[in-house]
Amino acid sequence: MSQFDQSSEACAVWQKLSRQANRDYALQDMQKAQALYEDAMAKAVALLNHFQEKGLPLSAPSVFVVSCHNLADLFFTQEEPEKAVLFLRRACTELVRLASQPGLPLQARLACVEQLRPAVVALMERESGTLPEQPETRMLVDRARTVALSVYQIAGYAVQTRLEDAPVAGRPS
């Protein structure tokens, strides 16, 4: 079986587990939902490990973030904000770590950076509503911004800042 087939199969299994967990969560069977979300997280971690080695599938960062957020939501529902925030931080930390790896293909690094904004926003919103501000969260957010800017600059997405690149405002008189 090819690497692509293995990762496609892992994505399909992850999706099936996540859907089952979502159904159980909606039915408020939290014990069953948690077990399925944890199984889905194990698949997401396996996909992320493969992604780290091969740069594919590009959906791996998104899958990982969704798994982290699913478990965080479950723990917030169960009034365990400390556990929930750990999963939100984990999503951000892994994305920053992977996006920082120069050996990872640029498209893979960009896939990580694209997931950083929603991951950071979720962390900041959920943490601020339930826990006192944590210095490690502030440092993680700052690191995420730095890494995102760096990857975008490498990719050529940076806004041109030289004066000669500024658009002409109008015709000279």
PDB file of C-alpha atoms in Angstrom:
ATOM      1  CA  MET A   1       0.000   0.000   0.000  1.00  0.00           C
ATOM      2  CA  SER A   2       1.420   3.421  -0.945  1.00  0.00           C
ATOM      3  CA  GLN A   3       2.048   6.218   1.565  1.00  0.00           C
ATOM      4  CA  PHE A   4      -0.796   8.197  -0.012  1.00  0.00           C
ATOM      5  CA  ASP A   5      -3.224   5.297   0.380  1.00  0.00           C
ATOM      6  CA  GLN A   6      -2.214   4.841   4.018  1.00  0.00           C
ATOM      7  CA  SER A   7      -2.743   8.507   4.837  1.00  0.00           C
ATOM      8  CA  SER A   8      -6.050   8.568   2.933  1.00  0.00           C
ATOM      9  CA  GLU A   9      -7.215   5.539   4.894  1.00  0.00           C
ATOM     10  CA  ALA A  10      -6.103   7.133   8.169  1.00  0.00           C
ATOM     11  CA  CYS A  11      -8.038  10.312   7.270  1.00  0.00           C
ATOM     12  CA  ALA A  12     -11.154   8.264   6.542  1.00  0.00           C
ATOM     13  CA  VAL A  13     -10.861   6.398   9.851  1.00  0.00           C
ATOM     14  CA  TRP A  14     -10.285   9.679  11.699  1.00  0.00           C
ATOM     15  CA  GLN A  15     -13.366  11.179  10.057  1.00  0.00           C
ATOM     16  CA  LYS A  16     -15.516   8.155  10.957  1.00  0.00           C
ATOM     17  CA  LEU A  17     -14.353   8.214  14.591  1.00  0.00           C
ATOM     18  CA  SER A  18     -14.941  11.967  14.841  1.00  0.00           C
ATOM     19  CA  ARG A  19     -18.456  11.687  13.425  1.00  0.00           C
ATOM     20  CA  GLN A  20     -19.319   8.894  15.865  1.00  0.00           C
ATOM     21  CA  ALA A  21     -17.899  10.939  18.735  1.00  0.00           C
ATOM     22  CA  ASN A  22     -19.846  14.024  17.626  1.00  0.00           C
ATOM     23  CA  ARG A  23     -23.037  11.965  17.582  1.00  0.00           C
ATOM     24  CA  ASP A  24     -22.390  10.650  21.099  1.00  0.00           C
ATOM     25  CA  TYR A  25     -21.472  14.153  22.275  1.00  0.00           C
ATOM     26  CA  ALA A  26     -24.783  15.470  20.904  1.00  0.00           C
ATOM     27  CA  LEU A  27     -26.581  12.641  22.734  1.00  0.00           C
ATOM     28  CA  GLN A  28     -24.649  13.674  25.868  1.00  0.00           C
ATOM     29  CA  ASP A  29     -22.955  10.283  26.216  1.00  0.00           C
ATOM     30  CA  MET A  30     -19.736  11.992  27.293  1.00  0.00           C
ATOM     31  CA  GLN A  31     -17.887   8.847  28.314  1.00  0.00           C
ATOM     32  CA  LYS A  32     -18.356   7.234  24.907  1.00  0.00           C
ATOM     33  CA  ALA A  33     -17.681  10.527  23.113  1.00  0.00           C
ATOM     34  CA  GLN A  34     -14.435  10.997  25.023  1.00  0.00           C
ATOM     35  CA  ALA A  35     -13.208   7.497  24.158  1.00  0.00           C
ATOM     36  CA  LEU A  36     -13.956   8.064  20.467  1.00  0.00           C
ATOM     37  CA  TYR A  37     -12.411  11.548  20.468  1.00  0.00           C
ATOM     38  CA  GLU A  38      -9.281  10.058  22.038  1.00  0.00           C
ATOM     39  CA  ASP A  39      -9.181   7.363  19.330  1.00  0.00           C
ATOM     40  CA  ALA A  40      -9.607  10.068  16.694  1.00  0.00           C
ATOM     41  CA  MET A  41      -6.788  12.042  18.333  1.00  0.00           C
ATOM     42  CA  ALA A  42      -4.522   8.994  18.085  1.00  0.00           C
ATOM     43  CA  LYS A  43      -5.236   8.848  14.331  1.00  0.00           C
ATOM     44  CA  ALA A  44      -4.650  12.594  14.033  1.00  0.00           C
ATOM     45  CA  VAL A  45      -1.286  12.261  15.785  1.00  0.00           C
ATOM     46  CA  ALA A  46      -0.323   9.421  13.432  1.00  0.00           C
ATOM     47  CA  LEU A  47      -1.262  11.606  10.453  1.00  0.00           C
ATOM     48  CA  LEU A  48       0.729  14.493  11.885  1.00  0.00           C
ATOM     49  CA  ASN A  49       3.767  12.249  12.366  1.00  0.00           C
ATOM     50  CA  HIS A  50       3.501  11.122   8.742  1.00  0.00           C
ATOM     51  CA  PHE A  51       3.050  14.765   7.723  1.00  0.00           C
ATOM     52  CA  GLN A  52       6.214  15.709   9.602  1.00  0.00           C
ATOM     53  CA  GLU A  53       8.169  13.077   7.665  1.00  0.00           C
ATOM     54  CA  LYS A  54       6.625  13.535   4.198  1.00  0.00           C
ATOM     55  CA  GLY A  55       4.870  16.903   4.175  1.00  0.00           C
ATOM     56  CA  LEU A  56       1.631  15.123   3.254  1.00  0.00           C
ATOM     57  CA  PRO A  57      -1.305  14.984   3.567  1.00  0.00           C
ATOM     58  CA  LEU A  58      -1.753  18.740   3.708  1.00  0.00           C
ATOM     59  CA  SER A  59      -4.976  18.147   5.657  1.00  0.00           C
ATOM     60  CA  ALA A  60      -3.036  16.687   8.629  1.00  0.00           C
ATOM     61  CA  PRO A  61      -2.640  20.011  10.504  1.00  0.00           C
ATOM     62  CA  SER A  62      -6.363  20.697  10.153  1.00  0.00           C
ATOM     63  CA  VAL A  63      -7.257  17.177  11.306  1.00  0.00           C
ATOM     64  CA  PHE A  64      -5.011  17.588  14.344  1.00  0.00           C
ATOM     65  CA  VAL A  65      -6.490  20.978  15.271  1.00  0.00           C
ATOM     66  CA  VAL A  66     -10.049  19.656  14.967  1.00  0.00           C
ATOM     67  CA  SER A  67      -9.175  16.725  17.231  1.00  0.00           C
ATOM     68  CA  CYS A  68      -7.643  19.041  19.817  1.00  0.00           C
ATOM     69  CA  HIS A  69     -10.669  21.332  19.683  1.00  0.00           C
ATOM     70  CA  ASN A  70     -13.111  18.426  19.962  1.00  0.00           C
ATOM     71  CA  LEU A  71     -11.433  17.233  23.150  1.00  0.00           C
ATOM     72  CA  ALA A  72     -11.213  20.799  24.462  1.00  0.00           C
ATOM     73  CA  ASP A  73     -14.945  21.317  23.886  1.00  0.00           C
ATOM     74  CA  LEU A  74     -15.691  18.065  25.670  1.00  0.00           C
ATOM     75  CA  PHE A  75     -13.616  19.084  28.696  1.00  0.00           C
ATOM     76  CA  PHE A  76     -15.161  22.562  28.781  1.00  0.00           C
ATOM     77  CA  THR A  77     -18.590  20.897  28.768  1.00  0.00           C
ATOM     78  CA  GLN A  78     -17.469  18.703  31.660  1.00  0.00           C
ATOM     79  CA  GLU A  79     -16.292  21.844  33.494  1.00  0.00           C
ATOM     80  CA  GLU A  80     -12.616  20.898  33.326  1.00  0.00           C
ATOM     81  CA  PRO A  81     -11.168  24.087  31.805  1.00  0.00           C
ATOM     82  CA  GLU A  82      -7.557  23.271  32.713  1.00  0.00           C
ATOM     83  CA  LYS A  83      -7.665  20.055  30.661  1.00  0.00           C
ATOM     84  CA  ALA A  84      -9.489  21.829  27.853  1.00  0.00           C
ATOM     85  CA  VAL A  85      -6.914  24.606  27.607  1.00  0.00           C
ATOM     86  CA  LEU A  86      -4.119  22.026  27.467  1.00  0.00           C
ATOM     87  CA  PHE A  87      -5.588  20.682  24.213  1.00  0.00           C
ATOM     88  CA  LEU A  88      -5.979  24.177  22.770  1.00  0.00           C
ATOM     89  CA  ARG A  89      -2.353  24.937  23.641  1.00  0.00           C
ATOM     90  CA  ARG A  90      -1.253  21.612  22.197  1.00  0.00           C
ATOM     91  CA  ALA A  91      -2.829  22.501  18.845  1.00  0.00           C
ATOM     92  CA  CYS A  92      -0.983  25.825  18.734  1.00  0.00           C
ATOM     93  CA  THR A  93       2.301  24.379  19.965  1.00  0.00           C
ATOM     94  CA  GLU A  94       2.375  21.629  17.339  1.00  0.00           C
ATOM     95  CA  LEU A  95       1.487  24.015  14.528  1.00  0.00           C
ATOM     96  CA  VAL A  96       4.232  26.421  15.580  1.00  0.00           C
ATOM     97  CA  ARG A  97       6.735  23.590  15.893  1.00  0.00           C
ATOM     98  CA  LEU A  98       5.950  22.163  12.460  1.00  0.00           C
ATOM     99  CA  ALA A  99       5.747  25.534  10.705  1.00  0.00           C
ATOM    100  CA  SER A 100       9.192  26.326  12.135  1.00  0.00           C
ATOM    101  CA  GLN A 101      10.848  23.297  10.553  1.00  0.00           C
ATOM    102  CA  PRO A 102      12.916  24.444   7.565  1.00  0.00           C
ATOM    103  CA  GLY A 103      13.163  20.851   6.294  1.00  0.00           C
ATOM    104  CA  LEU A 104       9.402  20.622   5.837  1.00  0.00           C
ATOM    105  CA  PRO A 105       8.197  21.570   2.336  1.00  0.00           C
ATOM    106  CA  LEU A 106       6.937  25.138   2.081  1.00  0.00           C
ATOM    107  CA  GLN A 107       3.384  24.028   1.201  1.00  0.00           C
ATOM    108  CA  ALA A 108       3.321  21.921   4.369  1.00  0.00           C
ATOM    109  CA  ARG A 109       4.574  24.826   6.468  1.00  0.00           C
ATOM    110  CA  LEU A 110       1.913  27.059   4.930  1.00  0.00           C
ATOM    111  CA  ALA A 111      -0.745  24.447   5.782  1.00  0.00           C
ATOM    112  CA  CYS A 112       0.345  24.738   9.426  1.00  0.00           C
ATOM    113  CA  VAL A 113       0.329  28.533   9.376  1.00  0.00           C
ATOM    114  CA  GLU A 114      -3.174  28.589   7.858  1.00  0.00           C
ATOM    115  CA  GLN A 115      -4.429  26.649  10.882  1.00  0.00           C
ATOM    116  CA  LEU A 116      -2.592  28.861  13.371  1.00  0.00           C
ATOM    117  CA  ARG A 117      -5.052  31.759  13.310  1.00  0.00           C
ATOM    118  CA  PRO A 118      -8.157  29.732  14.235  1.00  0.00           C
ATOM    119  CA  ALA A 119      -6.142  27.736  16.777  1.00  0.00           C
ATOM    120  CA  VAL A 120      -4.752  30.865  18.458  1.00  0.00           C
ATOM    121  CA  VAL A 121      -8.134  32.617  18.433  1.00  0.00           C
ATOM    122  CA  ALA A 122      -9.799  29.600  20.054  1.00  0.00           C
ATOM    123  CA  LEU A 123      -7.095  29.415  22.709  1.00  0.00           C
ATOM    124  CA  MET A 124      -7.288  33.107  23.567  1.00  0.00           C
ATOM    125  CA  GLU A 125     -11.096  33.234  23.611  1.00  0.00           C
ATOM    126  CA  ARG A 126     -11.611  30.084  25.621  1.00  0.00           C
ATOM    127  CA  GLU A 127      -8.777  30.661  28.075  1.00  0.00           C
ATOM    128  CA  SER A 128      -9.722  34.268  28.778  1.00  0.00           C
ATOM    129  CA  GLY A 129     -13.280  33.247  29.569  1.00  0.00           C
ATOM    130  CA  THR A 130     -12.362  30.545  32.064  1.00  0.00           C
ATOM    131  CA  LEU A 131      -8.863  31.006  33.480  1.00  0.00           C
ATOM    132  CA  PRO A 132      -6.599  33.888  34.468  1.00  0.00           C
ATOM    133  CA  GLU A 133      -4.242  34.974  31.703  1.00  0.00           C
ATOM    134  CA  GLN A 134      -1.321  32.589  31.469  1.00  0.00           C
ATOM    135  CA  PRO A 135       2.153  33.936  30.561  1.00  0.00           C
ATOM    136  CA  GLU A 136       2.890  30.788  28.553  1.00  0.00           C
ATOM    137  CA  THR A 137      -0.146  31.498  26.393  1.00  0.00           C
ATOM    138  CA  ARG A 138       1.070  35.042  25.669  1.00  0.00           C
ATOM    139  CA  MET A 139       4.500  33.655  24.722  1.00  0.00           C
ATOM    140  CA  LEU A 140       2.894  30.999  22.506  1.00  0.00           C
ATOM    141  CA  VAL A 141       0.767  33.599  20.723  1.00  0.00           C
ATOM    142  CA  ASP A 142       3.822  35.801  20.143  1.00  0.00           C
ATOM    143  CA  ARG A 143       5.772  32.815  18.804  1.00  0.00           C
ATOM    144  CA  ALA A 144       2.866  31.898  16.511  1.00  0.00           C
ATOM    145  CA  ARG A 145       2.835  35.416  15.043  1.00  0.00           C
ATOM    146  CA  THR A 146       6.598  35.364  14.506  1.00  0.00           C
ATOM    147  CA  VAL A 147       6.531  31.956  12.830  1.00  0.00           C
ATOM    148  CA  ALA A 148       3.568  32.874  10.625  1.00  0.00           C
ATOM    149  CA  LEU A 149       5.273  36.060   9.453  1.00  0.00           C
ATOM    150  CA  SER A 150       8.493  34.173   8.773  1.00  0.00           C
ATOM    151  CA  VAL A 151       6.771  31.484   6.708  1.00  0.00           C
ATOM    152  CA  TYR A 152       4.750  34.062   4.769  1.00  0.00           C
ATOM    153  CA  GLN A 153       7.922  36.018   4.021  1.00  0.00           C
ATOM    154  CA  ILE A 154       9.639  32.880   2.774  1.00  0.00           C
ATOM    155  CA  ALA A 155       6.609  32.179   0.605  1.00  0.00           C
ATOM    156  CA  GLY A 156       6.694  35.695  -0.802  1.00  0.00           C
ATOM    157  CA  TYR A 157       3.404  36.723   0.801  1.00  0.00           C
ATOM    158  CA  ALA A 158       4.913  39.614   2.727  1.00  0.00           C
ATOM    159  CA  VAL A 159       3.486  43.026   2.006  1.00  0.00           C
ATOM    160  CA  GLN A 160       5.896  45.098  -0.008  1.00  0.00           C
ATOM    161  CA  THR A 161       7.262  47.818   2.217  1.00  0.00           C
ATOM    162  CA  ARG A 162       9.739  49.598  -0.016  1.00  0.00           C
ATOM    163  CA  LEU A 163       8.638  53.060  -1.089  1.00  0.00           C
ATOM    164  CA  GLU A 164       9.249  52.366  -4.774  1.00  0.00           C
ATOM    165  CA  ASP A 165       6.728  49.506  -4.570  1.00  0.00           C
ATOM    166  CA  ALA A 166       3.940  51.755  -3.300  1.00  0.00           C
ATOM    167  CA  PRO A 167       1.141  52.353  -5.802  1.00  0.00           C
ATOM    168  CA  VAL A 168       1.023  55.749  -7.423  1.00  0.00           C
ATOM    169  CA  ALA A 169      -1.755  57.806  -5.828  1.00  0.00           C
ATOM    170  CA  GLY A 170      -2.578  59.833  -8.876  1.00  0.00           C
ATOM    171  CA  ARG A 171      -1.167  61.612 -11.871  1.00  0.00           C
ATOM    172  CA  PRO A 172       1.378  64.316 -11.195  1.00  0.00           C
ATOM    173  CA  SER A 173       0.200  67.786 -12.240  1.00  0.00           C
TER     174      SER A 173
END
